[in-house]
Amino acid sequence: MNKKIRAISLMLVACMLFSVAGCKIRIHSKETTETTTTTEATTTEATTEATTTAESSAATEPSETTSSESSGFPEKGCKIEFPSGDRYLYKMYLTLDDKKNTIGGHVDATFFNDSSDDWDKLCLRDYSSLFLKPEDAGYDGGVKTNGALTEINNIQDSRTGNTIEYERDKDVSVVWLPLEKKLAPGEKMTLSYDFVAQIPTVADRYGVQDGVFCITNFYPILAEYTSEGWSHIGFYACGECFYSEIADFDVMLTVPSDMVVLSTGVETSEAKEGDTKTIGIYAECVRDFVFCGSKNFKLVEGDYKDTHVRTAYFEEEKPEYDKMEAEIALKAAIDSLEAFGSAFGEYPYKDLEVIIAPISAGGMEYPNLVIISKAFVGTGDSDESRKEIYQLSADNVVSHEVGHQWFMGIVGSNSGLQPWLDESFASFTEYIYELAVYPDKAHQLPVTFDDGYYTRNVPINKSYFDYDDNMSYISSVYWRGKQILVNMYELLGEEQFNGIIREYVHEFAFKNADQMDFFNLLYKYAGTDNEKLNDIIYENFDDTVQPPKAA
Ligand SMILES: [Zn+2]
């Protein structure tokens, strides 16, 4: 391997580390530093081994099983339709104050009790308060920056007209609202409240840095109600703990008039008044509403079928490189929509925004919007080497984050308790992207079972909290999870494995899925008596999802 290729290869690993972490690793954290060093040391071996594994597995014929079904999948490139039934609706009147770094306003959240239990209280998640100042911390959780507790006022239940006094949990992000009148199964209500959240000045997925506002997980949102009650697991910075119901968002957003804003949903109006402008935005069938804004954003734009794709970037010392990076990211996003649309069902939204921003993780996914870190690009000593590095970053990070539009966005899941359902699947989409864009050299990422990173004694379908540390979580849920899904793909073949995933997406679109929802379909089509498949499952998943062992 020559020096240049090796340098790119090392970069690739670094990108992957940060990107998958993008999911969230802090570049300056102790774990990351140690891990990066270890990773670099074994890159060559890991790459070689992964290639060998991929080649040998690829030669294996899809196996026959006696009890499998072979057809009935939704066709490739099928449409994913929005459901016609009643949905939650958030009407929001928001103002971003870029002098005080606050975001706030009024929210009318209309929802219904979709469980069979009476709700005698509601749970809101207030993730913004996790960024409060260290001296104000007296709570659990948090990332301890210069944010503040979110002010929440005038909380009202539409049914009674009465004001609700909230109770903040020991976990600062958990806000309880006792209901004077229970909400019965099927009953509807509108919860109204005012809020002001402090935007921390950090290079994070939520925060402002270098004039770029990443306004995500910023408003108090209704938690997900499950068979265990309200889901309010603790926040963790490495990964996602966000879990919410599909809703429509009808937003009026006021920002400085010279700010370029990209958001979840479609812009429906814009009105200027003095030095501000108010943008009307409607987002249909999404789990969250986020936006990014900067006075320095420049845009490159393109289309994939009915979806308009925009990449926002800002210029540094060498604007031509910044634009090159944005164009590469834009193309990777469009290629991802095409590859995943064919494999899993077409992206059902009219917009996709790709934001290149100064955040400390490689990338982060939100409905209709992904944030890609500026942090790990910009090296290379010539146009050509920069371009190669940008391309590798985009191939890895953009495809992963766009893949989340299917696995997190369209099919939701509990990303804290079953993180493999979104992260292993999003990592697997990187492979689907590679197959589509580089059919001759797919799966060159250094993914292997035996390089010492994986926590082999922890099945990959455990919760975030079951892993010893962030690195074992990432190496299992992202890297090993990707390899396992690739192995299943190679074993069952593209027709069957992608067909199963397509059916999974089709069946659980705009719902929250459980891991058994995937395994039930896998067993339905591949059988429970496929020995090679069962070996993969016994080795990597816990017994809650395994098929019965043969006597
Ligand atoms: Zn991810």
PDB file of N, CA and C in Angstrom, residues 6 47 60 131 151 189-190 224 250 351 375 428 454 458 462:
ATOM      1  N   ARG A   6      -2.434   4.830   1.990  1.00  0.00           N
ATOM      2  CA  ARG A   6      -2.492   4.545   3.420  1.00  0.00           C
ATOM      3  C   ARG A   6      -3.033   5.753   4.176  1.00  0.00           C
ATOM      4  N   THR A  47      -8.535  -3.864   7.161  1.00  0.00           N
ATOM      5  CA  THR A  47      -9.043  -3.679   5.806  1.00  0.00           C
ATOM      6  C   THR A  47      -8.868  -4.948   5.003  1.00  0.00           C
ATOM      7  N   THR A  60     -20.464 -17.374  -1.809  1.00  0.00           N
ATOM      8  CA  THR A  60     -21.415 -18.352  -1.277  1.00  0.00           C
ATOM      9  C   THR A  60     -22.789 -18.164  -1.911  1.00  0.00           C
ATOM     10  N   PHE A 131     -27.981  21.036  28.659  1.00  0.00           N
ATOM     11  CA  PHE A 131     -26.779  21.812  28.363  1.00  0.00           C
ATOM     12  C   PHE A 131     -26.577  22.940  29.375  1.00  0.00           C
ATOM     13  N   GLU A 151     -37.128  27.627  30.246  1.00  0.00           N
ATOM     14  CA  GLU A 151     -38.299  28.186  30.932  1.00  0.00           C
ATOM     15  C   GLU A 151     -39.542  27.656  30.236  1.00  0.00           C
ATOM     16  N   MET A 189     -56.468  15.831  23.180  1.00  0.00           N
ATOM     17  CA  MET A 189     -56.340  17.106  23.893  1.00  0.00           C
ATOM     18  C   MET A 189     -55.291  17.975  23.207  1.00  0.00           C
ATOM     19  N   THR A 190     -55.335  19.254  23.512  1.00  0.00           N
ATOM     20  CA  THR A 190     -54.267  20.153  23.071  1.00  0.00           C
ATOM     21  C   THR A 190     -53.566  20.678  24.303  1.00  0.00           C
ATOM     22  N   GLU A 224     -42.555   9.288  24.379  1.00  0.00           N
ATOM     23  CA  GLU A 224     -43.285   8.159  23.790  1.00  0.00           C
ATOM     24  C   GLU A 224     -43.882   7.323  24.923  1.00  0.00           C
ATOM     25  N   ASP A 250     -46.610  22.440  12.111  1.00  0.00           N
ATOM     26  CA  ASP A 250     -47.039  23.641  11.405  1.00  0.00           C
ATOM     27  C   ASP A 250     -46.350  24.806  12.113  1.00  0.00           C
ATOM     28  N   ASP A 351     -38.263  17.329   0.613  1.00  0.00           N
ATOM     29  CA  ASP A 351     -36.991  18.010   0.851  1.00  0.00           C
ATOM     30  C   ASP A 351     -36.019  17.144   1.645  1.00  0.00           C
ATOM     31  N   ALA A 375     -15.455  19.153  10.891  1.00  0.00           N
ATOM     32  CA  ALA A 375     -14.231  19.016  11.680  1.00  0.00           C
ATOM     33  C   ALA A 375     -13.161  18.129  11.060  1.00  0.00           C
ATOM     34  N   PHE A 428     -25.414  -0.334   7.870  1.00  0.00           N
ATOM     35  CA  PHE A 428     -25.624  -1.250   6.736  1.00  0.00           C
ATOM     36  C   PHE A 428     -25.951  -0.467   5.461  1.00  0.00           C
ATOM     37  N   TYR A 454     -14.402  -5.231  19.341  1.00  0.00           N
ATOM     38  CA  TYR A 454     -15.766  -5.619  19.664  1.00  0.00           C
ATOM     39  C   TYR A 454     -15.846  -6.245  21.039  1.00  0.00           C
ATOM     40  N   VAL A 458     -20.978  -9.242  24.515  1.00  0.00           N
ATOM     41  CA  VAL A 458     -22.248  -8.518  24.583  1.00  0.00           C
ATOM     42  C   VAL A 458     -22.940  -8.624  23.232  1.00  0.00           C
ATOM     43  N   LYS A 462     -28.335  -5.216  22.500  1.00  0.00           N
ATOM     44  CA  LYS A 462     -28.503  -4.757  23.884  1.00  0.00           C
ATOM     45  C   LYS A 462     -28.734  -3.250  23.904  1.00  0.00           C
TER      46      LYS A 462
END
